């Protein structure tokens, strides 16, 4: 057995007690420990003196001595841990933990040298960091002065309990490399290393833990990121053959109903992009293989009608169709819309959401099972096992990013494996989509319907509130309508509701004769529906809402969107919200009401939304600022678990690694060539564990 496969408990200095928490963080073998990469590095150049702290610096590192430590009791028994840390500049700051006060408190003693990493915010006259990332330095501090770069490792309570911290890890890894350094086999073929100018694996693994210079560290990280992406892409490349699409229902392209829908029912001409999307879908669905396609189109680009036409292709071929949306409000709205489209064609639409009365529900389920329903519009209630279709031909998933991988997968397997069309307004960079969704095909709708005027966006502070109100009044006088949206901060809407309710009362006072209504997530389905109906019919002038209206809602006469506490929203979310206006031919406006004085970073972010209406750019900015894991939520998206590479920030490396992996898979699909032996061994050892993510269905 190669030494790298040895059980971690047999490494000098580990043993069974320490092996357990190490296994929990993914370190089972010697080899895993080598790939337990530092999360950060510390050197003189990356430390900020406390005296130089300012607001809006973002995440920074401070190094100092613990001068005081105490547990401060709080409300409801929620004690918090406070440390005071002073550095050589003679200035001090505070670090505060509200969670984990117990075990973190034990990790520190007065007089310890520590490194704290996080955002420093000013409270009163001094700075404070909440929940910083921390390391105890002690003698390492001396090393810092000699200009060394010190690796800091991911830690946590479990590791801390058995005495494993960054220092312990450095010792363990140092020992391991010293003893076995020359036995680490190279896993990238030489030709690829040469072509892309990559460091040798051995050198990179040593340098990522013990870099001799920042330059060497950068090269090591580059090589290891490449390697990580390379094996991921190799997996996609080598399993592609096995992923041959399943046979799918055969449609006959644009039939009678589809044609009448486009020519007679729709009050407008399709855009070029919509037509192209439909041609692609017609080709996919008549190919004999199951379609697995995503339509990406910015907010307001008209994805719904493309989905409806695709469903009509199914109906033309004698199949049923399903349309799934993430929220009840959106689902209800789609239902009303789609029923309006299908009625003139003599077709039946049914609605399926939670909370429907039992009798009604049974009737609907029977209509679906016996084929009386041509189209079913629903929330995820559609994918429940009880819902059995007579012959489902196509499933449309609207706002697909709001569903989890598993939910999409279940849609894929419903009945006789229907064609699947995913729709999203969150444009994912192409390289990313390929990595995340494997063999999913992507179509862009890159054109807005004619006559749309770009929404004017204004970033306002509290001082400009009156001015904003005056503006809204002018619009209402013209007969237009407005949304006022409040953020959802907590899981429960309780807290936010208070905000929205206060805002609602204030608007009622301010806007005298105009009607103001309130809609939020804690209302019953029918209450929400009624509130939306009143707004849609024009009975309500101003709709105050929590984020329940975020996606999809379509009321073309609404021309003003006011977003309160805009700094609390993600950029893509702001773009979605803004997309609720600008849906008709009138000029529309969006006010981002923000308290950004607290953070320069927030202002920066909001400026992006103010300056562009290009959803693609906004998404990319959002991704860059937040990183991929956070943007998608790893579990949500089925993103592979990457240790060192970041799918968004390291896109260039990803593209290069993809090119290399696909070329290799083409030339030597079984990795039989002697120069690929190391690649083959590593692939065989690591691939099966991660096979699951490659495909949605
Ligand atoms: P999204 O892509 O954000 O889901 P929708 O499908 O809700 O967009 O469409 C936005 C609005 O544009 C709707 O009111 C829809 O009726 C309208 N629309 C769609 N296609 C066209 C078109 N080709 N010409 C004019 N209006 C259109
Ligand atoms: Mg939509």
Short mmCIF file of C-alpha atoms in Angstrom, two decimals, residues 234-536:
data_model
loop_
_atom_site.label_atom_id
_atom_site.label_comp_id
_atom_site.label_asym_id
_atom_site.label_seq_id
_atom_site.Cartn_x
_atom_site.Cartn_y
_atom_site.Cartn_z
CA UNK A 234 -11.57 14.75 -16.20
CA UNK A 235 -14.43 13.13 -14.37
CA UNK A 236 -16.94 15.01 -16.52
CA UNK A 237 -15.00 14.24 -19.68
CA UNK A 238 -14.62 10.54 -18.97
CA UNK A 239 -18.19 9.96 -17.83
CA UNK A 240 -19.76 11.87 -20.71
CA UNK A 241 -20.04 8.72 -22.78
CA UNK A 242 -21.89 6.98 -19.98
CA UNK A 243 -24.22 9.94 -19.63
CA UNK A 244 -25.84 9.37 -23.00
CA UNK A 245 -29.29 10.84 -22.73
CA UNK A 246 -32.13 8.50 -21.93
CA UNK A 247 -34.69 7.99 -24.64
CA UNK A 248 -37.34 10.70 -24.41
CA UNK A 249 -40.84 11.31 -25.69
CA UNK A 250 -40.86 12.30 -29.34
CA UNK A 251 -42.68 15.53 -30.12
CA UNK A 252 -43.35 16.72 -33.63
CA UNK A 253 -42.05 20.29 -33.45
CA UNK A 254 -44.46 23.20 -33.81
CA UNK A 255 -47.96 21.72 -34.11
CA UNK A 256 -51.46 23.17 -34.31
CA UNK A 257 -51.85 24.44 -30.72
CA UNK A 258 -48.37 25.88 -30.59
CA UNK A 259 -48.87 27.72 -33.86
CA UNK A 260 -52.24 29.15 -32.81
CA UNK A 261 -50.77 30.26 -29.48
CA UNK A 262 -48.00 32.18 -31.19
CA UNK A 263 -50.08 33.54 -34.09
CA UNK A 264 -53.49 34.16 -32.52
CA UNK A 265 -53.36 34.17 -28.73
CA UNK A 266 -50.24 36.19 -27.97
CA UNK A 267 -50.88 39.92 -28.26
CA UNK A 268 -47.30 40.54 -29.33
CA UNK A 269 -44.69 39.26 -31.72
CA UNK A 270 -42.02 36.96 -30.25
CA UNK A 271 -38.55 38.42 -30.06
CA UNK A 272 -35.81 36.91 -32.20
CA UNK A 273 -34.25 35.33 -29.13
CA UNK A 274 -37.55 33.76 -28.09
CA UNK A 275 -38.01 32.30 -31.58
CA UNK A 276 -34.51 30.86 -31.56
CA UNK A 277 -35.09 29.29 -28.16
CA UNK A 278 -38.29 27.67 -29.44
CA UNK A 279 -36.54 26.26 -32.49
CA UNK A 280 -33.89 24.71 -30.26
CA UNK A 281 -36.53 23.22 -27.98
CA UNK A 282 -38.43 21.84 -30.99
CA UNK A 283 -35.23 20.16 -32.21
CA UNK A 284 -34.41 18.76 -28.74
CA UNK A 285 -37.86 17.34 -28.15
CA UNK A 286 -38.14 15.63 -31.51
CA UNK A 287 -34.67 14.06 -31.31
CA UNK A 288 -35.78 10.95 -29.45
CA UNK A 289 -33.51 11.78 -26.47
CA UNK A 290 -34.54 13.39 -23.23
CA UNK A 291 -34.03 17.15 -23.24
CA UNK A 292 -32.09 18.68 -20.34
CA UNK A 293 -31.86 22.35 -21.17
CA UNK A 294 -31.64 25.59 -19.27
CA UNK A 295 -32.97 28.85 -20.62
CA UNK A 296 -31.11 31.81 -19.19
CA UNK A 297 -32.68 35.18 -19.79
CA UNK A 298 -32.55 38.38 -17.86
CA UNK A 299 -35.52 39.50 -15.81
CA UNK A 300 -38.34 40.53 -18.15
CA UNK A 301 -36.90 38.85 -21.25
CA UNK A 302 -40.08 36.79 -21.67
CA UNK A 303 -39.14 33.29 -20.58
CA UNK A 304 -42.69 32.36 -19.57
CA UNK A 305 -44.10 32.39 -23.09
CA UNK A 306 -41.19 30.22 -24.23
CA UNK A 307 -42.11 27.76 -21.49
CA UNK A 308 -45.77 27.86 -22.50
CA UNK A 309 -44.96 27.24 -26.16
CA UNK A 310 -42.74 24.31 -25.15
CA UNK A 311 -45.65 22.84 -23.18
CA UNK A 312 -47.91 23.24 -26.19
CA UNK A 313 -45.43 21.23 -28.27
CA UNK A 314 -45.97 18.41 -25.77
CA UNK A 315 -49.74 18.79 -25.99
CA UNK A 316 -49.56 18.78 -29.79
CA UNK A 317 -47.84 15.40 -29.54
CA UNK A 318 -50.52 14.07 -27.16
CA UNK A 319 -48.66 14.56 -23.86
CA UNK A 320 -49.32 16.49 -20.66
CA UNK A 321 -47.09 19.26 -19.37
CA UNK A 322 -46.08 20.52 -15.93
CA UNK A 323 -44.89 23.96 -14.88
CA UNK A 324 -43.21 24.30 -11.48
CA UNK A 325 -42.46 27.60 -9.71
CA UNK A 326 -40.80 28.26 -6.33
CA UNK A 327 -43.35 30.43 -4.49
CA UNK A 328 -47.11 30.36 -4.13
CA UNK A 329 -47.57 33.93 -5.31
CA UNK A 330 -45.60 33.30 -8.46
CA UNK A 331 -47.32 29.98 -9.05
CA UNK A 332 -50.76 31.57 -8.74
CA UNK A 333 -49.77 34.27 -11.15
CA UNK A 334 -48.41 31.79 -13.68
CA UNK A 335 -51.57 29.78 -13.31
CA UNK A 336 -53.80 32.78 -14.08
CA UNK A 337 -51.61 33.72 -17.03
CA UNK A 338 -51.26 30.27 -18.50
CA UNK A 339 -54.95 29.49 -18.08
CA UNK A 340 -55.66 32.71 -19.95
CA UNK A 341 -53.43 31.54 -22.78
CA UNK A 342 -54.81 28.00 -22.96
CA UNK A 343 -58.54 28.62 -22.59
CA UNK A 344 -58.94 30.07 -26.10
CA UNK A 345 -57.26 26.90 -27.37
CA UNK A 346 -59.78 24.73 -25.54
CA UNK A 347 -57.14 23.30 -23.18
CA UNK A 348 -57.42 22.59 -19.45
CA UNK A 349 -55.06 23.98 -16.81
CA UNK A 350 -54.93 22.91 -13.16
CA UNK A 351 -53.30 24.51 -10.12
CA UNK A 352 -51.47 22.45 -7.49
CA UNK A 353 -50.25 24.13 -4.31
CA UNK A 354 -50.06 23.26 -0.64
CA UNK A 355 -53.06 23.98 1.58
CA UNK A 356 -55.75 23.20 -0.99
CA UNK A 357 -58.88 21.65 0.45
CA UNK A 358 -58.88 17.87 0.42
CA UNK A 359 -61.83 17.41 -1.90
CA UNK A 360 -60.57 19.93 -4.39
CA UNK A 361 -57.15 18.36 -4.30
CA UNK A 362 -58.47 14.88 -4.95
CA UNK A 363 -60.43 16.16 -7.90
CA UNK A 364 -57.31 17.81 -9.31
CA UNK A 365 -55.20 14.70 -8.77
CA UNK A 366 -57.81 12.64 -10.63
CA UNK A 367 -57.84 15.12 -13.52
CA UNK A 368 -54.06 14.82 -13.75
CA UNK A 369 -54.03 11.03 -13.51
CA UNK A 370 -56.77 10.56 -16.05
CA UNK A 371 -55.42 13.07 -18.53
CA UNK A 372 -58.20 15.67 -18.29
CA UNK A 373 -55.61 18.26 -17.24
CA UNK A 374 -53.38 19.25 -20.12
CA UNK A 375 -51.17 21.52 -18.09
CA UNK A 376 -50.49 21.48 -14.34
CA UNK A 377 -49.04 24.60 -12.75
CA UNK A 378 -47.76 24.14 -9.23
CA UNK A 379 -45.21 24.64 -6.51
CA UNK A 380 -42.98 21.74 -5.48
CA UNK A 381 -46.29 20.06 -4.58
CA UNK A 382 -46.04 18.73 -8.14
CA UNK A 383 -43.14 16.43 -7.37
CA UNK A 384 -44.87 14.63 -4.53
CA UNK A 385 -45.29 10.92 -5.17
CA UNK A 386 -49.06 11.22 -4.96
CA UNK A 387 -49.10 13.29 -8.11
CA UNK A 388 -49.30 10.79 -10.97
CA UNK A 389 -49.60 11.96 -14.54
CA UNK A 390 -51.26 9.97 -17.30
CA UNK A 391 -48.42 10.82 -19.69
CA UNK A 392 -46.17 13.68 -18.74
CA UNK A 393 -44.12 14.82 -21.73
CA UNK A 394 -42.36 17.91 -20.47
CA UNK A 395 -41.62 19.61 -17.17
CA UNK A 396 -40.74 23.30 -16.94
CA UNK A 397 -38.94 24.52 -13.81
CA UNK A 398 -39.19 28.30 -13.44
CA UNK A 399 -36.59 30.20 -11.41
CA UNK A 400 -34.71 26.93 -11.18
CA UNK A 401 -31.99 28.32 -8.92
CA UNK A 402 -34.55 28.49 -6.16
CA UNK A 403 -34.97 24.74 -6.16
CA UNK A 404 -32.47 22.26 -4.77
CA UNK A 405 -30.68 19.67 -6.86
CA UNK A 406 -32.82 16.91 -5.46
CA UNK A 407 -36.05 18.64 -6.36
CA UNK A 408 -34.92 19.14 -9.94
CA UNK A 409 -33.79 15.54 -10.07
CA UNK A 410 -37.21 14.34 -8.97
CA UNK A 411 -38.86 16.35 -11.70
CA UNK A 412 -36.52 14.67 -14.15
CA UNK A 413 -37.65 11.22 -13.08
CA UNK A 414 -41.35 11.91 -12.89
CA UNK A 415 -43.40 9.46 -14.96
CA UNK A 416 -41.76 8.37 -18.18
CA UNK A 417 -38.78 10.68 -17.78
CA UNK A 418 -40.15 13.87 -19.33
CA UNK A 419 -38.13 16.46 -21.17
CA UNK A 420 -36.90 19.07 -18.73
CA UNK A 421 -36.61 22.79 -19.35
CA UNK A 422 -35.08 24.87 -16.58
CA UNK A 423 -35.56 28.63 -16.60
CA UNK A 424 -33.44 31.14 -14.74
CA UNK A 425 -32.80 34.85 -14.63
CA UNK A 426 -29.56 34.32 -12.73
CA UNK A 427 -27.06 34.06 -15.51
CA UNK A 428 -24.29 31.74 -14.53
CA UNK A 429 -21.02 32.13 -16.37
CA UNK A 430 -20.79 29.38 -18.94
CA UNK A 431 -17.73 27.63 -17.55
CA UNK A 432 -19.46 27.51 -14.22
CA UNK A 433 -22.71 26.14 -15.61
CA UNK A 434 -20.83 23.32 -17.30
CA UNK A 435 -19.04 22.44 -14.12
CA UNK A 436 -22.08 22.58 -11.92
CA UNK A 437 -24.64 21.04 -14.21
CA UNK A 438 -22.52 18.59 -16.18
CA UNK A 439 -24.14 17.90 -19.50
CA UNK A 440 -26.93 20.44 -19.25
CA UNK A 441 -27.45 22.46 -22.43
CA UNK A 442 -27.81 26.20 -22.10
CA UNK A 443 -29.75 28.64 -24.28
CA UNK A 444 -29.54 32.37 -23.78
CA UNK A 445 -32.41 34.78 -24.33
CA UNK A 446 -30.27 37.84 -24.85
CA UNK A 447 -32.86 40.30 -26.05
CA UNK A 448 -35.62 42.20 -24.29
CA UNK A 449 -39.01 42.77 -25.95
CA UNK A 450 -39.03 45.91 -28.07
CA UNK A 451 -40.00 49.24 -26.49
CA UNK A 452 -38.68 48.51 -23.01
CA UNK A 453 -37.04 51.48 -21.40
CA UNK A 454 -34.16 50.77 -19.04
CA UNK A 455 -35.23 51.26 -15.44
CA UNK A 456 -33.76 54.35 -13.79
CA UNK A 457 -32.18 53.39 -10.50
CA UNK A 458 -31.37 55.79 -7.68
CA UNK A 459 -29.38 55.13 -4.55
CA UNK A 460 -30.97 57.25 -1.81
CA UNK A 461 -30.25 57.78 1.84
CA UNK A 462 -32.74 58.48 4.62
CA UNK A 463 -32.34 62.23 4.09
CA UNK A 464 -33.88 61.92 0.64
CA UNK A 465 -36.96 60.04 1.79
CA UNK A 466 -39.33 63.01 1.38
CA UNK A 467 -38.05 63.61 -2.12
CA UNK A 468 -38.66 59.96 -2.95
CA UNK A 469 -42.21 60.13 -1.55
CA UNK A 470 -42.94 63.19 -3.69
CA UNK A 471 -41.72 61.34 -6.72
CA UNK A 472 -43.87 58.31 -5.99
CA UNK A 473 -46.91 60.60 -5.62
CA UNK A 474 -46.28 62.04 -9.06
CA UNK A 475 -46.26 58.57 -10.54
CA UNK A 476 -49.46 57.59 -8.74
CA UNK A 477 -51.10 60.73 -10.06
CA UNK A 478 -50.26 59.51 -13.55
CA UNK A 479 -52.19 56.36 -12.76
CA UNK A 480 -49.15 54.19 -12.15
CA UNK A 481 -48.57 51.83 -9.20
CA UNK A 482 -45.69 51.24 -6.80
CA UNK A 483 -44.07 48.48 -4.75
CA UNK A 484 -42.33 49.10 -1.44
CA UNK A 485 -40.26 46.09 -0.38
CA UNK A 486 -38.74 45.21 2.99
CA UNK A 487 -36.01 42.60 3.48
CA UNK A 488 -36.26 39.25 5.10
CA UNK A 489 -33.48 38.97 7.62
CA UNK A 490 -34.38 36.13 9.89
CA UNK A 491 -35.66 32.72 8.97
CA UNK A 492 -38.93 33.58 10.60
CA UNK A 493 -40.49 36.63 9.12
CA UNK A 494 -41.60 37.86 12.51
CA UNK A 495 -38.95 40.49 12.97
CA UNK A 496 -39.08 41.87 9.47
CA UNK A 497 -42.77 41.93 9.51
CA UNK A 498 -42.58 44.64 12.13
CA UNK A 499 -40.54 46.73 9.74
CA UNK A 500 -42.95 46.17 6.89
CA UNK A 501 -45.95 46.85 9.10
CA UNK A 502 -44.53 50.10 10.41
CA UNK A 503 -43.71 51.13 6.88
CA UNK A 504 -47.21 50.24 5.79
CA UNK A 505 -48.76 52.45 8.51
CA UNK A 506 -46.48 55.33 7.63
CA UNK A 507 -47.32 55.11 3.95
CA UNK A 508 -51.03 55.07 4.71
CA UNK A 509 -50.63 58.31 6.61
CA UNK A 510 -48.43 59.89 3.98
CA UNK A 511 -50.35 58.85 0.92
CA UNK A 512 -53.82 59.94 2.04
CA UNK A 513 -56.35 59.11 -0.64
CA UNK A 514 -54.30 56.42 -2.32
CA UNK A 515 -54.83 52.81 -1.31
CA UNK A 516 -51.98 50.98 0.35
CA UNK A 517 -51.94 47.22 0.86
CA UNK A 518 -49.62 44.78 2.61
CA UNK A 519 -48.53 41.30 1.56
CA UNK A 520 -46.08 39.03 3.38
CA UNK A 521 -45.05 35.42 3.75
CA UNK A 522 -47.01 34.72 6.92
CA UNK A 523 -50.34 35.40 5.31
CA UNK A 524 -52.47 32.47 4.18
CA UNK A 525 -52.28 31.49 0.53
CA UNK A 526 -55.69 32.90 -0.32
CA UNK A 527 -54.97 36.16 1.50
CA UNK A 528 -51.82 36.64 -0.52
CA UNK A 529 -53.71 35.79 -3.67
CA UNK A 530 -56.39 38.36 -2.90
CA UNK A 531 -53.86 41.06 -2.13
CA UNK A 532 -52.03 40.35 -5.39
CA UNK A 533 -55.31 40.36 -7.31
CA UNK A 534 -56.21 43.76 -5.88
CA UNK A 535 -52.85 45.10 -6.96
CA UNK A 536 -53.02 43.52 -10.38
#
